[in-house]
Amino acid sequence: MATRGFLAVGLSWSLMLGAVLAQDEKPAQKSPMPDQASLARSERTIKELFKSDYAKKFPSEMLQLANNLVSQAQETKDDPASRYVLYREASYLAARAGEFAGALAVLDELGREFETDIAPLKIAALKMAAEKGPSGNSGPFNNRYFAEAALFVFPDAIASSDPQIANELLSLSEAAAKAAANEPLTEQVKARRADLAEVLKQFEQFRGGQAKLITKVDDPIASLAVGRYLCFIKGDWKQGLPLLNQCSDEKLRSAAARDLGKPTDPSAQLLLADDWVEMADSQIRAAKRQICGRAAHWYREAAPKVTGISYTKARDRAIAIYKEFPGLKDGSTDALSVYSQYRGLWQIRYTTNGVRHYVFDSRGNAYFLSHGGIHRGHMIPSGKYMLLAVGQGKYGTDKIEFKDGELRIAHYNPPGHFLASAIGTKRPMEDDGDALTADPFANPGDSANDTSLLSGIWAIKYSNGVIRTYIIGRKGAAVGVLGEESPASGRLTKIEDPTGRQGNGETRYLLDFKDNRPERIWLSGGKLRIEHFNPASLYPNGPPSHQGIGVRLSD
């Protein structure tokens, strides 16, 4: 483990960017890359709409605009080009304000949603932070974290269509490491340069193998060169495993065959994971990262189905892999995300006597219910703080610090003008503990009520115009938030469907907040369907007083 020095120095920063959703065999459907003409047109429109904001030069103002653009991107459903440009512009604004961590976090959002080579955008953002950021690359402390940020992007760079771009990235990191007078970081840059030399060598073998496979599709040596590069460097196991399955290396061929067979037996899954880990030991770090990521996938698959020492082994080995290789795109867990400590429902009390209820998810998205709607924002990392603007900044900006189990908040409205401070306390989920941050390796379907499919954060709109937020835990605990009222705690209980439609897979549940207004609730077509009974005497056979539809905001 020659990289332990880097982990000791940079783990906390790297984990900040590790909020990656599982992207293995069933990745979220990404949008295709918009064409250049559409991107240029969208950029002109966005810069015209926010012309006055773009003219502002203070870092706090640039970050306010960056946060607003992220919110706009998340709400733009019908214009992929504008959505792409909004994310890209937000990252560049954050970079120019010196917040390179926030810039990279926003680009991770862009990369999750679009089929695009993300590495050049990240390198461009880092260059902006180095050249223009007032705080991102000044002083030993910030130079150290800038160098680590650049090294963190290295796997993206070598997995890009042109791994040569990693040279520019390493130059940025090397300059910052030297400015910080940090010898361990300088040594890490040298090690990554050695890795890059090997990657470029394998890249040439990869291209040669591709040419050979055109004329001989089952050539074992060419299959090894191409399959190894796809899996071990690019992390493309879907395309690479079939080639490794016909390659000239017996060990790789055996592991690939078993992996392609998608084993369901936990013993076979654990053995496959162990075999991948063993093969990773002799590889350069870049390849070891991807191979261990594959092993972690199989440890995660096995963990919910085993007990005792087998469960401990699967869980601990997977977590150790995610800690050694932060930001893995093969299933990094919420538990290793910088946003995980914020995740859940918080009651915010301001010194102005105002009250808000925020819900944070593991990707940094924030929701609060106020002024007749559910407003959304996104947290941007800023040193030890998070910056949050909701509703495109119409409701001010919060500078948030997590300390001693509380949120310490400084509220600015308008940007740059301090208005109030606040303390946020977390609302636990009744009986479940904090069900939103339950053990990510546990079996999600182990509830007798099987309520796991309904878990998440929901925006509910009723037929009478009322809007409410629901947070439903994996085991059926529920919290409902209505405006500034105190959250109500309840629980889902499986019930018989009086309409007799229970057999169609739409299982009905009773949601009781103990307020004399029970609700019948079920999942249909990906939406939450609700029948609200007020008073309780209408339930179960009377007509509902209101109906509601819920849209899932976040898992």
Coordinates of C-alpha atoms in Angstrom, one line a residue:
M1 CA 0.0 0.0 0.0
A2 CA 2.4 2.7 -1.2
T3 CA -0.4 5.2 -1.2
R4 CA -1.1 5.4 2.5
G5 CA 0.6 8.8 2.8
F6 CA -1.9 10.3 0.3
L7 CA -4.8 8.7 2.1
A8 CA -3.7 10.2 5.4
V9 CA -3.3 13.7 3.9
G10 CA -6.1 13.8 1.4
L11 CA -8.8 11.3 2.4
S12 CA -11.1 13.9 3.9
W13 CA -11.0 16.1 0.8
S14 CA -11.3 13.2 -1.6
L15 CA -14.4 11.8 0.2
M16 CA -16.0 15.2 -0.3
L17 CA -16.2 14.3 -4.0
G18 CA -17.2 10.7 -3.4
A19 CA -21.0 11.1 -3.6
V20 CA -21.3 8.8 -6.6
L21 CA -24.4 6.7 -7.2
A22 CA -24.0 3.0 -8.0
Q23 CA -23.2 2.8 -11.7
D24 CA -22.5 -0.9 -12.4
E25 CA -24.6 -3.2 -14.5
K26 CA -27.7 -0.9 -14.4
P27 CA -26.5 2.7 -14.6
A28 CA -29.0 5.5 -14.7
Q29 CA -29.9 6.4 -18.3
K30 CA -27.7 9.3 -19.4
S31 CA -28.6 11.9 -22.0
P32 CA -26.6 12.1 -25.2
M33 CA -24.1 14.9 -25.5
P34 CA -25.8 17.9 -27.1
D35 CA -24.4 19.2 -30.3
Q36 CA -22.1 22.2 -30.3
A37 CA -24.5 24.5 -32.1
S38 CA -27.2 23.9 -29.4
L39 CA -24.6 24.4 -26.6
A40 CA -23.4 27.7 -28.1
R41 CA -27.0 28.9 -28.4
S42 CA -27.8 27.9 -24.9
E43 CA -24.7 29.6 -23.5
R44 CA -25.6 32.9 -25.2
T45 CA -29.2 32.7 -23.8
I46 CA -28.0 31.9 -20.3
K47 CA -25.4 34.7 -20.2
E48 CA -28.0 37.2 -21.5
L49 CA -30.6 36.1 -18.9
F50 CA -28.0 36.4 -16.1
K51 CA -26.1 39.3 -17.5
S52 CA -26.2 41.5 -14.4
D53 CA -25.1 38.5 -12.2
Y54 CA -22.2 37.7 -14.5
A55 CA -20.9 41.2 -14.1
K56 CA -20.4 40.7 -10.4
K57 CA -16.8 39.9 -9.4
F58 CA -16.8 39.2 -5.7
P59 CA -16.3 35.4 -4.9
S60 CA -19.5 35.3 -2.8
E61 CA -21.5 36.7 -5.7
M62 CA -20.0 34.3 -8.2
L63 CA -20.8 31.4 -5.8
Q64 CA -24.3 32.6 -5.4
L65 CA -24.7 32.6 -9.2
A66 CA -23.1 29.2 -9.4
N67 CA -25.6 27.8 -6.9
N68 CA -28.5 29.4 -8.7
L69 CA -27.4 27.9 -12.1
V70 CA -27.2 24.4 -10.5
S71 CA -30.8 24.9 -9.2
Q72 CA -31.9 26.0 -12.7
A73 CA -30.2 23.0 -14.2
Q74 CA -32.0 20.6 -11.9
E75 CA -35.3 22.1 -12.8
T76 CA -34.7 22.2 -16.6
K77 CA -36.3 19.0 -17.8
D78 CA -37.0 19.8 -21.5
D79 CA -33.8 21.4 -22.8
P80 CA -30.7 19.1 -22.5
A81 CA -28.4 21.7 -24.0
S82 CA -29.3 24.3 -21.5
R83 CA -29.1 21.8 -18.6
Y84 CA -25.6 20.9 -19.7
V85 CA -24.4 24.5 -20.1
L86 CA -26.0 25.5 -16.7
Y87 CA -23.9 22.8 -14.9
R88 CA -20.8 23.7 -16.9
E89 CA -21.1 27.4 -16.2
A90 CA -21.8 26.8 -12.5
S91 CA -18.6 24.7 -12.2
Y92 CA -16.5 27.4 -13.9
L93 CA -18.0 30.1 -11.7
A94 CA -17.2 28.1 -8.6
A95 CA -13.6 27.6 -10.0
R96 CA -13.2 31.3 -10.7
A97 CA -14.3 32.0 -7.1
G98 CA -11.5 29.7 -5.9
E99 CA -13.8 26.9 -4.8
F100 CA -12.3 24.1 -6.9
A101 CA -13.9 21.4 -4.7
G102 CA -17.3 22.8 -5.5
A103 CA -16.5 23.1 -9.2
L104 CA -15.6 19.4 -9.4
A105 CA -18.7 18.4 -7.4
V106 CA -20.9 20.2 -9.9
L107 CA -19.1 18.5 -12.8
D108 CA -19.7 15.2 -11.2
E109 CA -23.5 16.0 -11.4
L110 CA -23.0 16.8 -15.1
G111 CA -21.1 13.6 -15.7
R112 CA -23.9 11.5 -14.1
E113 CA -26.5 13.0 -16.4
F114 CA -24.7 13.2 -19.8
E115 CA -22.6 10.9 -22.0
T116 CA -19.6 13.1 -22.1
D117 CA -15.9 13.0 -21.5
I118 CA -15.8 14.8 -18.1
A119 CA -12.0 14.9 -17.6
P120 CA -11.3 17.9 -20.0
L121 CA -14.0 19.9 -18.2
K122 CA -12.5 19.1 -14.8
I123 CA -9.0 20.1 -16.0
A124 CA -10.4 23.4 -17.4
A125 CA -12.0 24.1 -14.0
L126 CA -8.8 23.4 -12.1
K127 CA -6.9 25.7 -14.5
M128 CA -9.4 28.5 -13.8
A129 CA -9.1 28.0 -10.1
A130 CA -5.3 28.1 -10.3
E131 CA -5.2 31.2 -12.5
K132 CA -8.1 33.2 -11.3
G133 CA -9.2 31.8 -7.9
P134 CA -8.5 34.2 -5.0
S135 CA -8.3 31.4 -2.5
G136 CA -8.2 28.1 -4.4
N137 CA -4.4 28.2 -5.0
S138 CA -2.9 30.6 -2.5
G139 CA -0.9 29.6 0.6
P140 CA 0.4 26.2 1.6
F141 CA -2.9 24.9 2.9
N142 CA -4.9 25.7 -0.2
N143 CA -2.0 24.6 -2.5
R144 CA -2.0 21.3 -0.7
Y145 CA -5.7 20.7 -1.3
F146 CA -5.5 21.9 -4.9
A147 CA -2.7 19.4 -5.6
E148 CA -4.9 16.6 -4.1
A149 CA -7.9 17.8 -6.1
A150 CA -5.9 17.4 -9.3
L151 CA -4.6 14.0 -8.3
F152 CA -8.2 13.0 -7.5
V153 CA -9.2 13.7 -11.1
F154 CA -6.3 11.5 -12.4
P155 CA -8.5 8.4 -12.9
D156 CA -11.0 10.4 -15.0
A157 CA -8.1 11.8 -17.1
I158 CA -6.6 8.4 -18.0
A159 CA -10.0 6.9 -18.7
S160 CA -10.8 9.6 -21.2
S161 CA -10.6 9.2 -25.0
D162 CA -7.1 10.7 -24.9
P163 CA -5.1 9.7 -21.7
Q164 CA -2.4 12.1 -22.7
I165 CA -4.4 15.0 -21.2
A166 CA -3.4 13.6 -17.8
N167 CA 0.0 15.2 -18.4
E168 CA -1.5 18.6 -18.0
L169 CA -3.3 17.6 -14.9
L170 CA -0.2 16.3 -13.3
S171 CA 1.6 19.5 -14.1
L172 CA -1.1 21.4 -12.2
S173 CA -0.8 19.1 -9.3
E174 CA 3.0 19.2 -9.3
A175 CA 3.1 23.0 -9.3
A176 CA 0.7 23.3 -6.4
A177 CA 2.6 20.6 -4.4
K178 CA 5.9 22.4 -4.9
A179 CA 4.2 25.7 -3.9
A180 CA 3.0 24.0 -0.7
A181 CA 6.5 22.6 -0.1
N182 CA 4.8 19.2 0.4
E183 CA 7.2 16.5 -0.4
P184 CA 4.8 13.5 0.0
L185 CA 2.5 15.1 -2.6
T186 CA 5.4 15.7 -5.0
E187 CA 6.3 12.0 -4.7
Q188 CA 2.7 11.1 -5.4
V189 CA 2.8 13.1 -8.6
K190 CA 6.0 11.2 -9.7
A191 CA 4.2 7.9 -9.0
R192 CA 1.2 8.9 -11.1
R193 CA 3.6 9.9 -13.9
A194 CA 5.0 6.4 -13.8
D195 CA 1.5 5.0 -13.8
L196 CA 0.7 7.3 -16.8
A197 CA 3.7 5.9 -18.8
E198 CA 2.3 2.4 -18.3
V199 CA -1.2 3.5 -19.2
L200 CA 0.0 5.1 -22.4
K201 CA 1.9 1.9 -23.2
Q202 CA -1.3 -0.2 -22.6
F203 CA -3.3 2.4 -24.7
E204 CA -1.1 1.7 -27.7
Q205 CA -1.6 -2.1 -27.2
F206 CA -5.3 -1.4 -26.8
R207 CA -5.5 0.4 -30.2
G208 CA -3.5 -2.3 -31.8
G209 CA -5.7 -5.0 -30.3
Q210 CA -8.8 -3.1 -31.6
A211 CA -7.4 -3.2 -35.1
K212 CA -6.6 -6.9 -34.8
L213 CA -10.1 -7.8 -33.6
I214 CA -11.6 -6.3 -36.7
T215 CA -10.2 -9.1 -38.8
K216 CA -10.1 -11.8 -36.1
V217 CA -12.9 -11.3 -33.5
D218 CA -11.7 -14.0 -31.1
D219 CA -8.0 -13.4 -31.1
P220 CA -6.9 -14.2 -27.5
I221 CA -3.9 -11.9 -27.3
A222 CA -5.8 -8.9 -28.8
S223 CA -8.8 -9.7 -26.6
L224 CA -6.4 -9.5 -23.6
A225 CA -5.1 -6.1 -24.6
V226 CA -8.5 -4.6 -25.4
G227 CA -10.4 -6.2 -22.5
R228 CA -7.7 -5.4 -19.9
Y229 CA -7.7 -1.7 -21.0
L230 CA -11.5 -1.4 -21.0
C231 CA -11.9 -3.0 -17.6
F232 CA -8.8 -2.0 -15.7
I233 CA -8.2 1.5 -17.1
K234 CA -11.5 2.8 -18.3
G235 CA -13.7 0.9 -15.9
D236 CA -15.9 -0.3 -18.7
W237 CA -16.7 -3.8 -17.4
K238 CA -19.7 -4.3 -19.6
Q239 CA -17.7 -4.1 -22.8
G240 CA -14.5 -5.5 -21.4
L241 CA -15.5 -8.7 -19.6
P242 CA -16.6 -10.6 -22.8
L243 CA -13.2 -9.9 -24.2
L244 CA -11.4 -11.1 -21.1
N245 CA -13.6 -14.2 -21.3
Q246 CA -11.7 -15.2 -24.5
C247 CA -8.3 -13.8 -23.6
S248 CA -5.0 -15.6 -23.3
D249 CA -4.6 -15.2 -19.5
E250 CA -6.2 -18.2 -17.8
K251 CA -6.8 -16.5 -14.4
L252 CA -8.5 -13.5 -16.0
R253 CA -10.5 -15.8 -18.3
S254 CA -11.8 -17.7 -15.3
A255 CA -12.8 -14.7 -13.3
A256 CA -14.4 -13.0 -16.3
A257 CA -16.5 -16.1 -17.1
R258 CA -17.8 -16.3 -13.5
D259 CA -18.4 -12.5 -13.5
L260 CA -20.4 -12.7 -16.8
G261 CA -22.4 -15.5 -15.3
K262 CA -23.8 -13.0 -12.6
P263 CA -23.5 -15.5 -9.7
T264 CA -26.4 -15.2 -7.2
D265 CA -24.9 -17.6 -4.6
P266 CA -23.2 -15.4 -1.9
S267 CA -20.4 -17.9 -1.5
A268 CA -19.6 -17.7 -5.2
Q269 CA -19.9 -13.9 -5.0
L270 CA -17.4 -13.6 -2.1
L271 CA -15.0 -16.0 -3.9
L272 CA -15.1 -13.9 -7.1
A273 CA -14.5 -10.7 -5.1
D274 CA -11.5 -12.3 -3.3
D275 CA -10.1 -13.4 -6.7
W276 CA -10.4 -9.9 -8.1
V277 CA -8.6 -8.4 -5.1
E278 CA -5.8 -11.0 -5.4
M279 CA -5.3 -10.1 -9.1
A280 CA -5.2 -6.4 -8.3
D281 CA -2.1 -6.7 -6.1
S282 CA 0.3 -6.9 -9.0
Q283 CA -1.2 -4.0 -11.0
I284 CA -0.4 -0.3 -11.1
R285 CA -2.6 1.9 -8.9
A286 CA -4.8 3.0 -11.8
A287 CA -5.7 -0.6 -12.7
K288 CA -5.8 -1.7 -9.0
R289 CA -8.5 1.0 -8.4
Q290 CA -10.8 -0.4 -11.1
I291 CA -10.2 -4.1 -10.2
C292 CA -10.8 -3.5 -6.5
G293 CA -13.9 -1.5 -7.4
R294 CA -15.2 -4.6 -9.2
A295 CA -14.5 -6.7 -6.1
A296 CA -16.4 -4.2 -4.0
H297 CA -19.4 -4.6 -6.2
W298 CA -19.4 -8.3 -5.5
Y299 CA -18.8 -7.8 -1.8
R300 CA -21.9 -5.5 -1.8
E301 CA -23.9 -8.1 -3.6
A302 CA -23.0 -10.8 -1.1
A303 CA -23.3 -8.8 2.1
P304 CA -27.1 -8.7 2.5
K305 CA -27.3 -12.5 2.0
V306 CA -24.7 -13.6 4.6
T307 CA -24.4 -13.4 8.3
G308 CA -21.7 -13.3 11.0
I309 CA -18.1 -13.2 10.0
S310 CA -19.0 -13.5 6.3
Y311 CA -21.1 -10.3 6.5
T312 CA -18.4 -8.5 8.5
K313 CA -15.8 -9.5 5.8
A314 CA -17.9 -8.4 2.9
R315 CA -18.9 -5.1 4.5
D316 CA -15.4 -4.2 5.9
R317 CA -13.5 -5.1 2.7
A318 CA -15.9 -3.1 0.5
I319 CA -15.6 0.0 2.8
A320 CA -11.8 -0.4 2.9
I321 CA -11.8 -0.3 -0.9
Y322 CA -13.9 2.8 -1.1
K323 CA -11.7 4.5 1.5
E324 CA -8.5 3.6 -0.4
F325 CA -10.0 4.6 -3.8
P326 CA -12.4 7.5 -3.1
G327 CA -14.9 8.4 -5.8
L328 CA -15.2 4.9 -7.3
K329 CA -17.9 4.8 -9.9
D330 CA -18.7 1.1 -9.2
G331 CA -20.9 1.7 -6.2
S332 CA -19.4 4.2 -3.7
T333 CA -21.8 4.3 -0.7
D334 CA -23.7 7.1 0.8
A335 CA -21.8 6.4 4.1
L336 CA -18.6 7.7 2.4
S337 CA -20.0 10.9 1.0
V338 CA -19.2 14.3 2.4
Y339 CA -22.9 15.0 2.2
S340 CA -23.8 11.9 4.4
Q341 CA -23.5 13.8 7.6
Y342 CA -26.1 16.2 6.4
R343 CA -28.5 13.6 5.0
G344 CA -32.0 13.6 6.5
L345 CA -34.5 16.1 7.9
W346 CA -33.4 19.2 9.8
Q347 CA -35.4 21.8 11.7
I348 CA -33.7 25.2 11.3
R349 CA -34.4 27.9 13.8
Y350 CA -33.1 31.4 12.9
T351 CA -32.4 34.2 15.3
T352 CA -35.2 36.2 13.6
N353 CA -37.6 33.5 15.0
G354 CA -38.2 32.1 11.5
V355 CA -38.3 28.3 11.1
R356 CA -37.5 26.2 8.1
H357 CA -37.4 22.4 7.5
Y358 CA -34.6 21.3 5.2
V359 CA -34.2 17.8 3.7
F360 CA -30.7 16.9 2.4
D361 CA -29.9 13.9 0.3
S362 CA -26.6 12.1 -0.3
R363 CA -25.8 14.1 -3.4
G364 CA -26.0 17.5 -1.8
N365 CA -29.5 18.3 -3.0
A366 CA -31.6 20.3 -0.6
Y367 CA -35.3 20.8 -0.3
F368 CA -37.5 23.0 1.8
L369 CA -41.2 23.6 2.0
S370 CA -42.3 27.2 2.1
H371 CA -44.3 29.9 0.3
G372 CA -46.7 27.3 -1.2
G373 CA -44.1 25.2 -2.9
I374 CA -41.2 22.8 -2.5
H375 CA -38.0 24.7 -3.2
R376 CA -34.7 23.1 -4.3
G377 CA -31.1 24.0 -4.0
H378 CA -27.7 22.3 -4.0
M379 CA -24.9 22.5 -1.5
I380 CA -21.5 23.5 -2.9
P381 CA -18.4 22.6 -0.8
S382 CA -16.4 25.6 0.3
G383 CA -13.6 24.7 2.6
K384 CA -15.1 23.4 5.9
Y385 CA -18.5 25.0 5.0
M386 CA -21.3 24.2 2.6
L387 CA -22.9 27.0 0.6
L388 CA -26.6 26.7 -0.1
A389 CA -29.0 28.9 -2.1
V390 CA -32.6 27.6 -2.6
G391 CA -35.2 28.8 -5.0
Q392 CA -32.6 30.3 -7.3
G393 CA -31.5 32.5 -4.4
K394 CA -34.9 34.1 -3.8
Y395 CA -34.8 32.9 -0.2
G396 CA -31.2 33.9 0.6
T397 CA -28.0 32.0 0.9
D398 CA -26.9 29.8 3.9
K399 CA -23.3 29.2 4.9
I400 CA -23.5 25.9 6.7
E401 CA -21.1 24.2 9.0
F402 CA -21.6 20.8 10.6
K403 CA -20.3 20.8 14.2
D404 CA -21.1 18.6 17.2
G405 CA -24.2 17.1 15.6
E406 CA -25.7 20.5 14.7
L407 CA -25.9 22.7 11.7
R408 CA -24.4 26.1 12.3
I409 CA -25.8 28.5 9.8
A410 CA -25.1 32.1 8.7
H411 CA -27.9 33.4 6.6
Y412 CA -27.3 36.1 3.9
N413 CA -30.0 38.0 2.1
P414 CA -29.2 39.6 -0.3
P415 CA -25.8 37.9 -1.1
G416 CA -23.0 39.4 1.0
H417 CA -25.4 40.9 3.6
F418 CA -25.5 38.9 6.8
L419 CA -29.1 38.7 8.1
A420 CA -29.3 36.1 10.8
S421 CA -27.7 33.0 12.3
A422 CA -29.4 29.7 12.9
I423 CA -29.1 26.3 14.5
G424 CA -30.3 23.2 12.8
T425 CA -31.2 20.0 14.7
K426 CA -31.8 16.6 13.0
R427 CA -35.1 14.9 13.2
P428 CA -34.7 11.2 13.8
M429 CA -37.0 8.7 12.1
E430 CA -39.3 7.1 14.7
D431 CA -38.3 3.5 15.6
D432 CA -35.9 3.1 12.7
G433 CA -33.3 5.4 14.1
D434 CA -32.3 7.5 11.1
A435 CA -33.7 5.3 8.4
L436 CA -32.3 7.5 5.6
T437 CA -28.8 6.6 6.7
A438 CA -29.3 3.0 7.4
D439 CA -26.5 0.5 6.8
P440 CA -26.0 0.6 3.0
F441 CA -25.0 -3.0 3.0
A442 CA -28.1 -4.3 4.7
N443 CA -30.8 -6.2 2.8
P444 CA -33.3 -3.5 1.8
G445 CA -36.1 -6.0 1.5
D446 CA -35.9 -7.4 5.0
S447 CA -39.0 -5.5 6.4
A448 CA -42.1 -7.6 7.0
N449 CA -44.1 -4.8 5.4
D450 CA -41.7 -4.6 2.4
T451 CA -41.9 -0.8 2.5
S452 CA -38.4 -0.4 1.0
L453 CA -39.7 0.4 -2.4
L454 CA -41.5 3.5 -1.0
S455 CA -38.5 4.8 0.8
G456 CA -37.1 8.2 -0.1
I457 CA -38.1 11.9 -0.1
W458 CA -41.4 12.7 -1.7
A459 CA -43.2 15.9 -2.7
I460 CA -46.9 15.5 -2.2
K461 CA -49.5 17.7 -3.9
Y462 CA -53.1 17.2 -2.8
S463 CA -56.3 17.9 -4.8
N464 CA -57.0 20.9 -2.5
G465 CA -53.7 22.5 -3.4
V466 CA -51.9 21.7 -0.2
I467 CA -48.2 20.6 -0.6
R468 CA -46.3 18.4 1.8
T469 CA -43.0 16.7 2.0
Y470 CA -42.8 13.0 3.1
I471 CA -39.6 11.3 4.2
I472 CA -40.2 7.5 4.3
G473 CA -37.6 5.1 5.7
R474 CA -36.7 1.7 4.5
K475 CA -38.6 0.0 7.3
G476 CA -41.7 2.1 7.1
A477 CA -41.0 5.0 9.4
A478 CA -42.4 8.3 8.0
V479 CA -42.1 12.0 8.7
G480 CA -44.5 14.6 7.1
V481 CA -43.6 18.2 6.8
L482 CA -46.1 20.9 6.1
G483 CA -44.7 24.5 5.9
E484 CA -43.4 25.7 9.1
E485 CA -45.4 23.3 11.2
S486 CA -43.6 20.8 13.4
P487 CA -42.9 17.6 11.5
A488 CA -45.4 14.7 12.2
S489 CA -44.1 11.2 12.8
G490 CA -45.9 8.1 11.6
R491 CA -45.5 4.6 10.2
L492 CA -46.6 2.6 7.1
T493 CA -48.6 -0.5 7.9
K494 CA -49.6 -3.0 5.2
I495 CA -53.4 -3.2 4.8
E496 CA -56.0 -5.0 2.7
D497 CA -57.1 -3.1 -0.4
P498 CA -60.9 -2.6 -0.2
T499 CA -61.0 -2.3 -4.0
G500 CA -59.7 -5.8 -4.4
R501 CA -56.8 -4.7 -6.6
Q502 CA -54.1 -5.9 -4.2
G503 CA -53.2 -8.6 -6.6
N504 CA -51.8 -6.3 -9.2
G505 CA -48.6 -5.5 -7.3
E506 CA -49.8 -2.2 -6.0
T507 CA -49.7 -3.0 -2.3
R508 CA -51.7 -0.6 -0.1
Y509 CA -50.5 0.8 3.2
L510 CA -52.0 2.8 6.0
L511 CA -50.1 5.9 6.9
D512 CA -51.1 7.1 10.4
F513 CA -49.7 10.3 11.8
K514 CA -52.0 10.0 14.8
D515 CA -53.7 13.2 13.9
N516 CA -57.2 11.8 13.2
R517 CA -56.4 12.1 9.4
P518 CA -55.3 8.6 8.2
E519 CA -54.1 8.1 4.6
R520 CA -54.2 5.1 2.3
I521 CA -51.0 5.1 0.3
W522 CA -49.5 3.0 -2.5
L523 CA -47.0 3.1 -5.3
S524 CA -48.3 3.2 -8.9
G525 CA -46.4 4.1 -12.1
G526 CA -43.4 5.4 -10.0
K527 CA -45.6 7.9 -8.2
L528 CA -47.1 7.8 -4.7
R529 CA -50.9 7.7 -4.7
I530 CA -52.6 8.9 -1.6
E531 CA -56.2 9.0 -0.3
H532 CA -56.6 11.4 2.6
F533 CA -59.4 10.8 5.1
N534 CA -60.5 13.7 7.3
P535 CA -62.1 12.9 9.8
A536 CA -60.8 9.4 10.5
S537 CA -64.4 8.1 10.6
L538 CA -64.4 8.2 6.7
Y539 CA -61.7 5.5 6.7
P540 CA -61.7 2.8 5.4
N541 CA -64.9 2.6 3.4
G542 CA -65.9 6.2 3.0
P543 CA -64.9 8.5 0.2
P544 CA -61.5 10.2 0.7
S545 CA -61.8 13.9 1.5
H546 CA -58.7 14.6 -0.7
Q547 CA -56.4 12.7 -3.0
G548 CA -52.7 13.3 -3.5
I549 CA -49.9 12.4 -5.9
G550 CA -46.3 12.2 -4.7
V551 CA -43.2 12.6 -6.9
R552 CA -39.9 11.2 -5.6
L553 CA -37.4 13.9 -5.1
S554 CA -34.6 11.7 -4.0
D555 CA -33.8 8.2 -2.7

